XYZ file of C-alpha atoms in Angstrom:
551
model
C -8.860 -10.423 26.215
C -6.401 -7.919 28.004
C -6.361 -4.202 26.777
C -4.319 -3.759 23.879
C -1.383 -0.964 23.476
C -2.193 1.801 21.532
C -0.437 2.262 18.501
C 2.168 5.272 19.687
C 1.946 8.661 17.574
C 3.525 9.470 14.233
C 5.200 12.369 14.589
C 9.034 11.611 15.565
C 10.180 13.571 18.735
C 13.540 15.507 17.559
C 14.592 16.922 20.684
C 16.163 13.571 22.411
C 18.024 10.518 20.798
C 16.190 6.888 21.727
C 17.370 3.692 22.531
C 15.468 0.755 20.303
C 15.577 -1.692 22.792
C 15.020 -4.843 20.485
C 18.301 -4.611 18.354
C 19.086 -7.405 15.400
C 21.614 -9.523 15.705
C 24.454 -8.239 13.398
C 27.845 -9.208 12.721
C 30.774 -6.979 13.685
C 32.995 -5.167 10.625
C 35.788 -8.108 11.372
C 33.053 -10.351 10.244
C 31.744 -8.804 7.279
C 35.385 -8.291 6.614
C 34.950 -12.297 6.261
C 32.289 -12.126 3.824
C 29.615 -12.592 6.396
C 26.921 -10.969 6.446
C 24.120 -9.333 8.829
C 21.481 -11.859 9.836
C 17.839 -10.416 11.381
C 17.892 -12.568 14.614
C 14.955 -10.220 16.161
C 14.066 -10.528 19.655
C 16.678 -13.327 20.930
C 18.188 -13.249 23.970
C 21.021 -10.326 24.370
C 23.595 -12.980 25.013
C 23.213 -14.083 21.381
C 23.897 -11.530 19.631
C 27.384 -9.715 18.706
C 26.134 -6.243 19.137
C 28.074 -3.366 20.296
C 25.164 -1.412 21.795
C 26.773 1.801 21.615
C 27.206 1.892 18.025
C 23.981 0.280 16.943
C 21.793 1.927 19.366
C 19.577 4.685 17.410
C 20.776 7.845 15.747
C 18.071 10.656 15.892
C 18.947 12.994 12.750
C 19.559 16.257 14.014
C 17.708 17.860 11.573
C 18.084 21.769 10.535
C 16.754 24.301 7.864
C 19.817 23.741 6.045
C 20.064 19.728 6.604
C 16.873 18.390 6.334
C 17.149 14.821 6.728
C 19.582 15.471 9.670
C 22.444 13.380 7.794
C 25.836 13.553 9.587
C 26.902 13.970 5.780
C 24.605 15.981 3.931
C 26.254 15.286 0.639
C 24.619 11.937 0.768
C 21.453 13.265 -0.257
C 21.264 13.404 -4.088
C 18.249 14.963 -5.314
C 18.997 14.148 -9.121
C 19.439 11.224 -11.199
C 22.679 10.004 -11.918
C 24.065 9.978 -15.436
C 27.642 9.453 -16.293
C 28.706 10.429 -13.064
C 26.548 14.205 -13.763
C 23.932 15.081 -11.321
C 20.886 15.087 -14.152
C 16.605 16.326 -14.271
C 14.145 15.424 -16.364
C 14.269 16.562 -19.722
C 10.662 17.757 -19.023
C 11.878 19.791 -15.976
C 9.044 17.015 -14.018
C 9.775 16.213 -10.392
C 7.878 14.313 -7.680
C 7.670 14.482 -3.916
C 8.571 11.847 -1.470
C 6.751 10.987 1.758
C 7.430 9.776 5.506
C 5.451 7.029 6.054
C 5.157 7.601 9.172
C 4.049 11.290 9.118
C 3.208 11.896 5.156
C 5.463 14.703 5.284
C 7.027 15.289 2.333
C 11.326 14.893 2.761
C 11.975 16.127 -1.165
C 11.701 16.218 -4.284
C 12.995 13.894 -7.212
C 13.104 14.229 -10.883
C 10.379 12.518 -12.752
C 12.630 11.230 -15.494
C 10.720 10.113 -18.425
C 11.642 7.352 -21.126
C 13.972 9.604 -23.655
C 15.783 10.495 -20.019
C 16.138 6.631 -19.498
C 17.040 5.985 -23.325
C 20.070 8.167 -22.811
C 21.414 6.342 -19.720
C 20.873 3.588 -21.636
C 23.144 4.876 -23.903
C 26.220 5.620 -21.589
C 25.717 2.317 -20.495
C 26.367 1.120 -23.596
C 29.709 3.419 -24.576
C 31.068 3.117 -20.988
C 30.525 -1.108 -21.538
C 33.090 -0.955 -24.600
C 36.148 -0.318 -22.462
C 34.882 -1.350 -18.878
C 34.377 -4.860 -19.609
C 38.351 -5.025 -19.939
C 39.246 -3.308 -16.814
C 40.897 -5.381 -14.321
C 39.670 -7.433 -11.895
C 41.809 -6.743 -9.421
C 40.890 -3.012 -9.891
C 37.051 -3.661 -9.469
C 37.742 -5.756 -6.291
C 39.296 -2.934 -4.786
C 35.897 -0.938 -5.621
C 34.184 -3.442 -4.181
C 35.959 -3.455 -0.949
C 36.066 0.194 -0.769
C 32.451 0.366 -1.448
C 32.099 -1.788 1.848
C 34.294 0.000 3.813
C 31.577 3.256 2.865
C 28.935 1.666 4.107
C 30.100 1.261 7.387
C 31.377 4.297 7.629
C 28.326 6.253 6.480
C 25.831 3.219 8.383
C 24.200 5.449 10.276
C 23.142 8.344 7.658
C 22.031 5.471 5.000
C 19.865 4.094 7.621
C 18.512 7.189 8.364
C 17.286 7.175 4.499
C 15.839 3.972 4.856
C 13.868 5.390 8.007
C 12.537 8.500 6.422
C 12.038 6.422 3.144
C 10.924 3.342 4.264
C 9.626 4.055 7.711
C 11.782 0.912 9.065
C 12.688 0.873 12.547
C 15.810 1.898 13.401
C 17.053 -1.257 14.074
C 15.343 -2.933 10.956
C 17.066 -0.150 9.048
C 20.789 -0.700 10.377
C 20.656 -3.771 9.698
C 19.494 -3.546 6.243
C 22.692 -1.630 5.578
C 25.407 -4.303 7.391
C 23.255 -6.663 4.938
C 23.972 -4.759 2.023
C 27.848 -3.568 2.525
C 27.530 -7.576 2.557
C 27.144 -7.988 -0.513
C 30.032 -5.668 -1.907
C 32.426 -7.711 0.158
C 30.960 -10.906 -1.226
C 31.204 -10.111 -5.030
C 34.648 -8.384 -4.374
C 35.670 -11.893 -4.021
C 33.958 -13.049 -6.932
C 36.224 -10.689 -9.245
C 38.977 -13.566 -9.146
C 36.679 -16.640 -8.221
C 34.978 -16.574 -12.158
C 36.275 -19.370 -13.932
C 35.880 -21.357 -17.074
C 36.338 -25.085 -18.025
C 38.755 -26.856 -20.599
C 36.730 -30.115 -22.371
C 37.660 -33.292 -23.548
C 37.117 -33.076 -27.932
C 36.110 -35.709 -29.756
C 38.679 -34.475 -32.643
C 42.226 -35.844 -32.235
C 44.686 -32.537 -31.373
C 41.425 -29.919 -30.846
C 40.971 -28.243 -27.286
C 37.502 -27.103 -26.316
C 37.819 -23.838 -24.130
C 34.694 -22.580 -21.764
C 35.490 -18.335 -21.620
C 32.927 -16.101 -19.520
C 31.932 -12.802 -20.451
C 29.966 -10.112 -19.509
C 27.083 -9.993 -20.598
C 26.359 -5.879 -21.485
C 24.349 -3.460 -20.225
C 21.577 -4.169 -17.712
C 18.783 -2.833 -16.463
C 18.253 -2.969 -12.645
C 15.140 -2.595 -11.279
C 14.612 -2.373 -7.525
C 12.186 -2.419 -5.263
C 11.324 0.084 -1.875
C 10.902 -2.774 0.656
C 14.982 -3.182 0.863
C 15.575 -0.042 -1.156
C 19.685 -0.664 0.019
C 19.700 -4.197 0.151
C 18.720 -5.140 -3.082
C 20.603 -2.409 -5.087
C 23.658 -3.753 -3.604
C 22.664 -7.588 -4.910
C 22.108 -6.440 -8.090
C 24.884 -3.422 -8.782
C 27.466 -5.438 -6.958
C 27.897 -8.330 -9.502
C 27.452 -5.994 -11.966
C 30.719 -4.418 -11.030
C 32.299 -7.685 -10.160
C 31.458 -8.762 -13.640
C 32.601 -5.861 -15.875
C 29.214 -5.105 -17.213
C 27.440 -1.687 -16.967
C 23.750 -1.070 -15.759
C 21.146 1.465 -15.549
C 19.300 1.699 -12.275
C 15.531 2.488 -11.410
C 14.667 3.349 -8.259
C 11.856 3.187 -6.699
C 10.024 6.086 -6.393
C 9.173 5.381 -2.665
C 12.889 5.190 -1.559
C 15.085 7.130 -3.788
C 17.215 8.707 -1.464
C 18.733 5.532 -0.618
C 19.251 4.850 -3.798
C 21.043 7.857 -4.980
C 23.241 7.883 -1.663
C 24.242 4.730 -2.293
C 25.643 6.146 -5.973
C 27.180 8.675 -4.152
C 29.081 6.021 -2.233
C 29.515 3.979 -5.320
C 31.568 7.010 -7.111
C 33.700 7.763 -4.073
C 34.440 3.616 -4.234
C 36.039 4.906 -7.517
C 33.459 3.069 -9.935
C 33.746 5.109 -13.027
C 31.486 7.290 -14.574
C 29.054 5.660 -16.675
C 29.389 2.381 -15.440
C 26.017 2.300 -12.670
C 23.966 4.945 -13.801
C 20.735 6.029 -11.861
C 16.948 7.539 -12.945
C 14.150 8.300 -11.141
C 10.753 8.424 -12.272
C 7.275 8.187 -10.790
C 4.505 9.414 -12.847
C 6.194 7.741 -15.874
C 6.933 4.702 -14.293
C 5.876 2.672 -16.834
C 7.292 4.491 -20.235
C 10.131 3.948 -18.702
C 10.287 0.239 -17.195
C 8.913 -0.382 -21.190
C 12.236 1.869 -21.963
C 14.081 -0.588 -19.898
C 13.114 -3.810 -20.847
C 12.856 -3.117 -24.605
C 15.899 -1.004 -25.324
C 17.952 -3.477 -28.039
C 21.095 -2.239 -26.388
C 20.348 -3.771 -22.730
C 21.190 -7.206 -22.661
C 19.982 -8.428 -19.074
C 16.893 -7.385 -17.015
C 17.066 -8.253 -12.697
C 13.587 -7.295 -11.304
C 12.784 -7.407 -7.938
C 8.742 -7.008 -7.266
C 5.572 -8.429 -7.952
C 4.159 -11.233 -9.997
C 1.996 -9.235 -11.894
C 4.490 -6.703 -12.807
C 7.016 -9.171 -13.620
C 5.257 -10.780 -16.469
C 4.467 -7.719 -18.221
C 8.248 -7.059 -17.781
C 8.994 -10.607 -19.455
C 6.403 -10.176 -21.682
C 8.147 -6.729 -22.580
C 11.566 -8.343 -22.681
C 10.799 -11.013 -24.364
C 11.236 -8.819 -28.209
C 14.442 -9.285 -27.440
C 15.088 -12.013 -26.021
C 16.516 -10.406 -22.757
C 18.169 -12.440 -20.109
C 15.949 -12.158 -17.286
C 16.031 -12.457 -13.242
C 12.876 -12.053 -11.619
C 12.470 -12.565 -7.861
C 8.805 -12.134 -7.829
C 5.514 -12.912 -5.026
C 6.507 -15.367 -1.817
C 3.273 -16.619 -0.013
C 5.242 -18.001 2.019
C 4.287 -21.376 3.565
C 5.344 -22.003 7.407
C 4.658 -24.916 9.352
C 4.726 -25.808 13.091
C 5.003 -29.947 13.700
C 3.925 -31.387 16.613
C 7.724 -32.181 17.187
C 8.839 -28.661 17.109
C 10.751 -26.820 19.877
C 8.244 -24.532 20.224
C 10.356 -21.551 21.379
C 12.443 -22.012 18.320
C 9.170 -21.905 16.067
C 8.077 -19.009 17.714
C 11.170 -17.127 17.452
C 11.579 -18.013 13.847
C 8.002 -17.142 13.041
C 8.919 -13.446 14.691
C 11.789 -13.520 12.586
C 10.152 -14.769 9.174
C 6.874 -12.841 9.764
C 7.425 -9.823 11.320
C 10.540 -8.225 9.826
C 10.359 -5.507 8.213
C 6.543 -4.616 9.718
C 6.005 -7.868 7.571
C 7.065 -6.307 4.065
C 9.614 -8.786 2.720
C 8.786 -11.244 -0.383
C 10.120 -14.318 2.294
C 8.013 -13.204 4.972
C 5.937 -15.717 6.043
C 1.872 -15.506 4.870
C 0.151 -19.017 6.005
C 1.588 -20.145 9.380
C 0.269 -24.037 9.360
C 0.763 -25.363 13.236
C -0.365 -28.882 14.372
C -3.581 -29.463 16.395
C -1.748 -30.967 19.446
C 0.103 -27.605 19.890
C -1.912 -24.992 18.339
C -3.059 -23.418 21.765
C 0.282 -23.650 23.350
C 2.180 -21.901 20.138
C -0.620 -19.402 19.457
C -0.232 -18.319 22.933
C 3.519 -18.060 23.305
C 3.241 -16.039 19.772
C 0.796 -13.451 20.816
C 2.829 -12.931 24.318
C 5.841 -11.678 22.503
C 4.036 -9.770 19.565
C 1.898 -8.017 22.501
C 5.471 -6.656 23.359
C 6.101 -5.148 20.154
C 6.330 -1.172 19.660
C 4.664 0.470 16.760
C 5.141 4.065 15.814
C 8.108 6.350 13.696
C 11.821 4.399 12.753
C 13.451 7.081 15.019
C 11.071 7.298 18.486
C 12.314 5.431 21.602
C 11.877 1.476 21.590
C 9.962 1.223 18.516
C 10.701 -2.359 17.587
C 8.204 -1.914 13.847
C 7.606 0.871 11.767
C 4.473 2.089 9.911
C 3.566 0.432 6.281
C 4.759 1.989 3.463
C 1.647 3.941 2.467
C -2.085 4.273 2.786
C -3.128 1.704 0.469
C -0.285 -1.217 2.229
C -2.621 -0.423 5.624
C -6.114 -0.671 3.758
C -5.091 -3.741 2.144
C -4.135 -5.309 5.949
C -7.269 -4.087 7.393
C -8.872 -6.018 4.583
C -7.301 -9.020 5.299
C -7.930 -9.004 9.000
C -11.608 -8.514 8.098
C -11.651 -10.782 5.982
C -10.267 -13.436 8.252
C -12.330 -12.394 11.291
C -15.830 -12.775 9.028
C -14.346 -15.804 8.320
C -13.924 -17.180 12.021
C -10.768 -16.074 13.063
C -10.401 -14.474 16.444
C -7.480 -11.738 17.412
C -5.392 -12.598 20.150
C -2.786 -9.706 19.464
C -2.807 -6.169 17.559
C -5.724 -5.592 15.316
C -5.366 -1.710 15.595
C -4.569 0.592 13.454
C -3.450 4.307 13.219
C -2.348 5.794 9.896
C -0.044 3.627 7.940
C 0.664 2.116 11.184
C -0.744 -0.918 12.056
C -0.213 -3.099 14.977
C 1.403 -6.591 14.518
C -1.535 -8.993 14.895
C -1.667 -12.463 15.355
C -5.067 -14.580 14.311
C -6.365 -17.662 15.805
C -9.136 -20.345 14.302
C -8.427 -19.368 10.993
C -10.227 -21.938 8.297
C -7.796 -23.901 5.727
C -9.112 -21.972 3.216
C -9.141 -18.196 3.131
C -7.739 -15.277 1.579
C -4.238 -15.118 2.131
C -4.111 -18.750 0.207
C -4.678 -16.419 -3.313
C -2.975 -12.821 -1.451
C -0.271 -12.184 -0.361
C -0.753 -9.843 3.058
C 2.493 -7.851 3.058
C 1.977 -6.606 6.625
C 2.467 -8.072 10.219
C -0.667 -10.310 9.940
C -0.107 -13.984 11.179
C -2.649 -15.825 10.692
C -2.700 -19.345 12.350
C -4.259 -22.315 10.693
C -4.983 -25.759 12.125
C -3.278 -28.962 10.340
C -3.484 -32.902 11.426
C -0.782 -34.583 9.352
C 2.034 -34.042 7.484
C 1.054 -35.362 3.999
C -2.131 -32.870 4.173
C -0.158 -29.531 5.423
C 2.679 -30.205 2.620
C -0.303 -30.193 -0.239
C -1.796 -27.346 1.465
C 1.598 -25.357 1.734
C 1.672 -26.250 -2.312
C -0.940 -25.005 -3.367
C -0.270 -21.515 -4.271
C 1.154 -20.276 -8.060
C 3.935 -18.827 -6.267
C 6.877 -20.798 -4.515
C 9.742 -18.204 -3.201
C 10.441 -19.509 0.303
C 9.092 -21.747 2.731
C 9.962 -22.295 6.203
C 9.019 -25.543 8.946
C 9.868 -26.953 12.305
C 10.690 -30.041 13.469
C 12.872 -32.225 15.861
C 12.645 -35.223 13.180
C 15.957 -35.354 10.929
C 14.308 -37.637 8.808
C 11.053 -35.030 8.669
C 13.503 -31.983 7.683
C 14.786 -33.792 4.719
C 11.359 -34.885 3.641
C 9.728 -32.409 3.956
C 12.165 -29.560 2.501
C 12.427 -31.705 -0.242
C 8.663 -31.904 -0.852
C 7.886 -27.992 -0.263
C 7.544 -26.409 -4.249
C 9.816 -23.102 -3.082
C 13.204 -21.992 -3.890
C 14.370 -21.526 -0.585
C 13.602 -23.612 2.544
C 13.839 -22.704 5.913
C 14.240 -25.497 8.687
C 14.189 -25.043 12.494
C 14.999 -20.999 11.216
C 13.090 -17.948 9.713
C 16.475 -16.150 8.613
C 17.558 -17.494 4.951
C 18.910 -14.733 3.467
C 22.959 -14.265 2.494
C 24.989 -12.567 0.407
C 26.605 -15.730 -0.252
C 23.638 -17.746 -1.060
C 21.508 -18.281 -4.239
C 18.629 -16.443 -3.720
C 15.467 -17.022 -5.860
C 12.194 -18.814 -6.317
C 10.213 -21.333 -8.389
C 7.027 -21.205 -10.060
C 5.479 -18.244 -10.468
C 7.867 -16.628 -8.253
C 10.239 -16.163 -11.010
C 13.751 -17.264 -12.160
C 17.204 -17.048 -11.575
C 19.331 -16.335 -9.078
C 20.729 -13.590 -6.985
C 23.131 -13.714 -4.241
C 26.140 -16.689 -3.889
C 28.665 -17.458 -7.096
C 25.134 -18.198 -8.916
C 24.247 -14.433 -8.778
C 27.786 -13.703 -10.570
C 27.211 -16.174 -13.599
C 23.784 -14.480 -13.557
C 25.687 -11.389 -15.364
C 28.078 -13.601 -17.424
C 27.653 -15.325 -20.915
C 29.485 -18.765 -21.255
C 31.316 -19.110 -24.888
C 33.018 -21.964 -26.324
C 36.345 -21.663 -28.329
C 37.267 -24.710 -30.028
C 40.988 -24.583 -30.836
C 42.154 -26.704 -34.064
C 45.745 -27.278 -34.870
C 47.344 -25.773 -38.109
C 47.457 -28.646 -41.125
């Protein structure tokens, strides 16, 4: 086996701007104008992507005494929570530091909010709800589309959060933000696309009426792995709606977060309406806080299994309306049929975005016997390719995992599979948080990553015969988020997508993810749906009026 690359060092050079050289395909503004929105297409050929290089290559922060984080608008960074539009602490005067994965450094401070802090957001919420939900539609499109127009304006300092947060590549990290300004544009057209119904009536001269309403205040709970992304899916249709919401963010990646309620107020979303705490010592007063509070009305997690049934459990007092988008395990299969440089480019895609931290990433790759060798090999020549090291250094195509314990837990994986039988034919090295994108051949049908999910660039290969066998195995998991396959067959895509116990299926692709499509899992991945006109009604209660006539 030829030498492997080191991983490169973690300590971002300041003194010269890079070039990543593996960019994601993204759509230009005209596009997202168009409600499109930015698609990871990783490592295809230049001549299929829409990219002006100029403006996506990487933007070193310049960074000073006086502007730490190097933002070309140092007014993005909000070190407070966000309370009726006032920059707020913790009651308790309690703050907490937050790290550079890539480095450990510490980048600032936040306050540790505790549970009275997140009753009393809670609370302006609720007051703010009484005359928001009548505000006009028209008015919170405009928002909406303003709040886009932020985003790409300010791209390149909220991607710089998401580096220093997140440790994302620089690339990973643009594109995270073209995805979320999607989904502003996207729900500013669902401010006049909510509609009810008129029914027949079984009474002579009465009119059934179908009216939607906002549901209340909301708790929104997001996670650090798409710390821009997903407030954006969740606050957006809150807006769109006329509800009001109190956000948590995570203490990981709060910076994003609170930038992005900068933006949000310059949009001209009014005070009280998204409101925004951070906590990390009390994390779980205040989720408890969150979930239980009789005023909020709706709960939209975004995390893992475990902690999203003690949220439902929590909510459940109250009979909250829930969305949980919870663990993937991610099933993807290679038939013997595939184009195999289409499976291997998807797999990139699926597995390896994000250094592999992404609920749809893909955690058992299933490829047939006939063309294990040939698939495994193309695989590992384009992961061998791949750049590890800090979000802002020169080339780096994936960034370190989010902390200590994300590397230990792929170290134990790859052990795990190697006692097993499995044999590394790319990466396997490790430095830090940072971990080198490995691929694993000979792995047996059964192993760990059928009951654990890996969260990290691990692909491990498994050998299948026939189809009937790999769609039981691909089933077997608790959890069914997203699944992805390959084949030539027309008559094998329909089968088999149909067959596959996930929420989301992707054929002949590894990219799923829209702003315009329902996004959400089955089983014990949780319920309901974010993303499309289904993550609108999501936020809206349906009410009959039956209309009599007068006597």
């Amino acid at each position: 086996m030829r030498a492997l690359a080191p991983v490169t060092r973690l300590v971002p050079r300041v003194s010269r701007a890079p070039c990543v050289s593996s960019v994601q395909s993204v759509r230009t503004l005209g596009a997202l104008r168009s409600l499109t929105t930015a698609v990871h297409r990783t490592r295809l050929p230049l001549s299929a992507m829409t990219v002006d290089a100029k403006r996506y290559a990487s933007q070193r922060p310049n960074v000073t005494k006086e502007n730490a984080l190097g933002l070309d608008d140092p007014s993005l960074v909000v070190p407070h929570g966000i309370v009726n539009g006032k920059h707020v602490d913790a009651s308790d005067g309690g703050r907490f530091d937050v790290r550079d994965p890539a480095t450990g450094n510490v980048i600032g401070s936040m306050p540790d909010m505790t549970a009275q802090d997140a009753a009393e957001a809670v609370r302006v919420a609720h007051e703010t709800f009484k005359t928001w939900r009548n505000s006009s539609i028209l008015d919170r499109q405009k928002m909406l589309l303003r709040l886009n127009d932020l985003f790409i304006e300010h791209a390149n300092d909220i991607a710089r959060l998401i580096v220093w947060e997140n440790g994302k590549s620089w690339a990973d990290a643009y594109g995270e933000v073209l995805y979320s300004a999607s989904f502003c544009a996207w729900f500013a057209g669902e401010c006049v696309r909510q509609r009810g119904d008129v029914l027949a009536s079984a009474i002579p001269g009465q009119r059934n009426l179908v009216i939607k309403q906002p549901i209340g205040v909301c708790s929104l709970l997001v996670p650090w792995n798409f710390p821009a992304g997903m407030i954006t899916r969740k606050a957006a249709p809150v807006i769109a709606t006329g509800c009001t919401a109190v956000v948590k963010a995570d203490p990981n990646t709060p910076f994003t977060n609170q930038a992005i309620m900068e933006l949000m107020r310059r949009a001209g979303v009014p005070d009280g309406v998204i409101n925004s705490i951070t906590t990390d010592k009390n994390l779980q007063e205040v989720g408890k806080e969150l979930t239980t509070n009789p005023l909020i009305k709706k709960v939209s997690f975004t995390g893992s299994t475990r902690v999203g049934k003690i949220l439902a459990a929590q909510a459940a007092g109250t009979l909250k309306k829930l969305s949980l988008e919870l663990g993937g395990n991610a099933p993807l299969i290679v038939f013997d049929d595939a184009d195999i440089p289409t499976a291997v480019a998807g797999t990139i895609a699926s597995k390896f975005r994000g250094s592999g931290q992404t609920c749809v990433c893909a955690n058992r790759i299933y490829v047939h016997e006939s063309i294990y060798d040939t698939f495994a090999k193309q695989l590992a020549e384009k992961v061998n390719k791949f750049k590890v090291g800090p979000g802002f250094d020169d080339g780096v195509t994936h960034g370190p995992l989010i902390n200590a314990a994300a590397a230990d837990k792929w170290q134990s994986h790859v052990d795990a599979l190697v006692k097993a039988g499995g044999r590394v034919i790319a990466g396997g090295k490790r430095e830090g948080n940072a971990v080198q994108p490995t691929v694993i051949v000979d792995v047996p049908t059964e192993c760990i990553l059928d009951e654990e999910e890996t969260f990290s660039p691990l692909a491990a290969l498994i050998k299948f015969r026939d189809e009937a066998h790999v769609v039981e195995m691909a089933n077997r998991a608790d959890v069914g988020l997203a699944g992805y396959f390959f084949s030539r067959d027309a008559d094998r895509i329909f089968r088999v997508a149909e067959a596959l116990e996930v929420g989301m299926v992707g054929a002949n692709t590894g990219a799923i993810s829209q702003a315009f499509i329902p996004f959400g899992g089955v089983k014990q991945s949780g319920y309901g749906k974010e993303g499309g006109y289904e993550g609108t009604d999501e936020f809206l209660n349906k009410k009959l009026v039956a209309i009599g006539k007068n006597l």
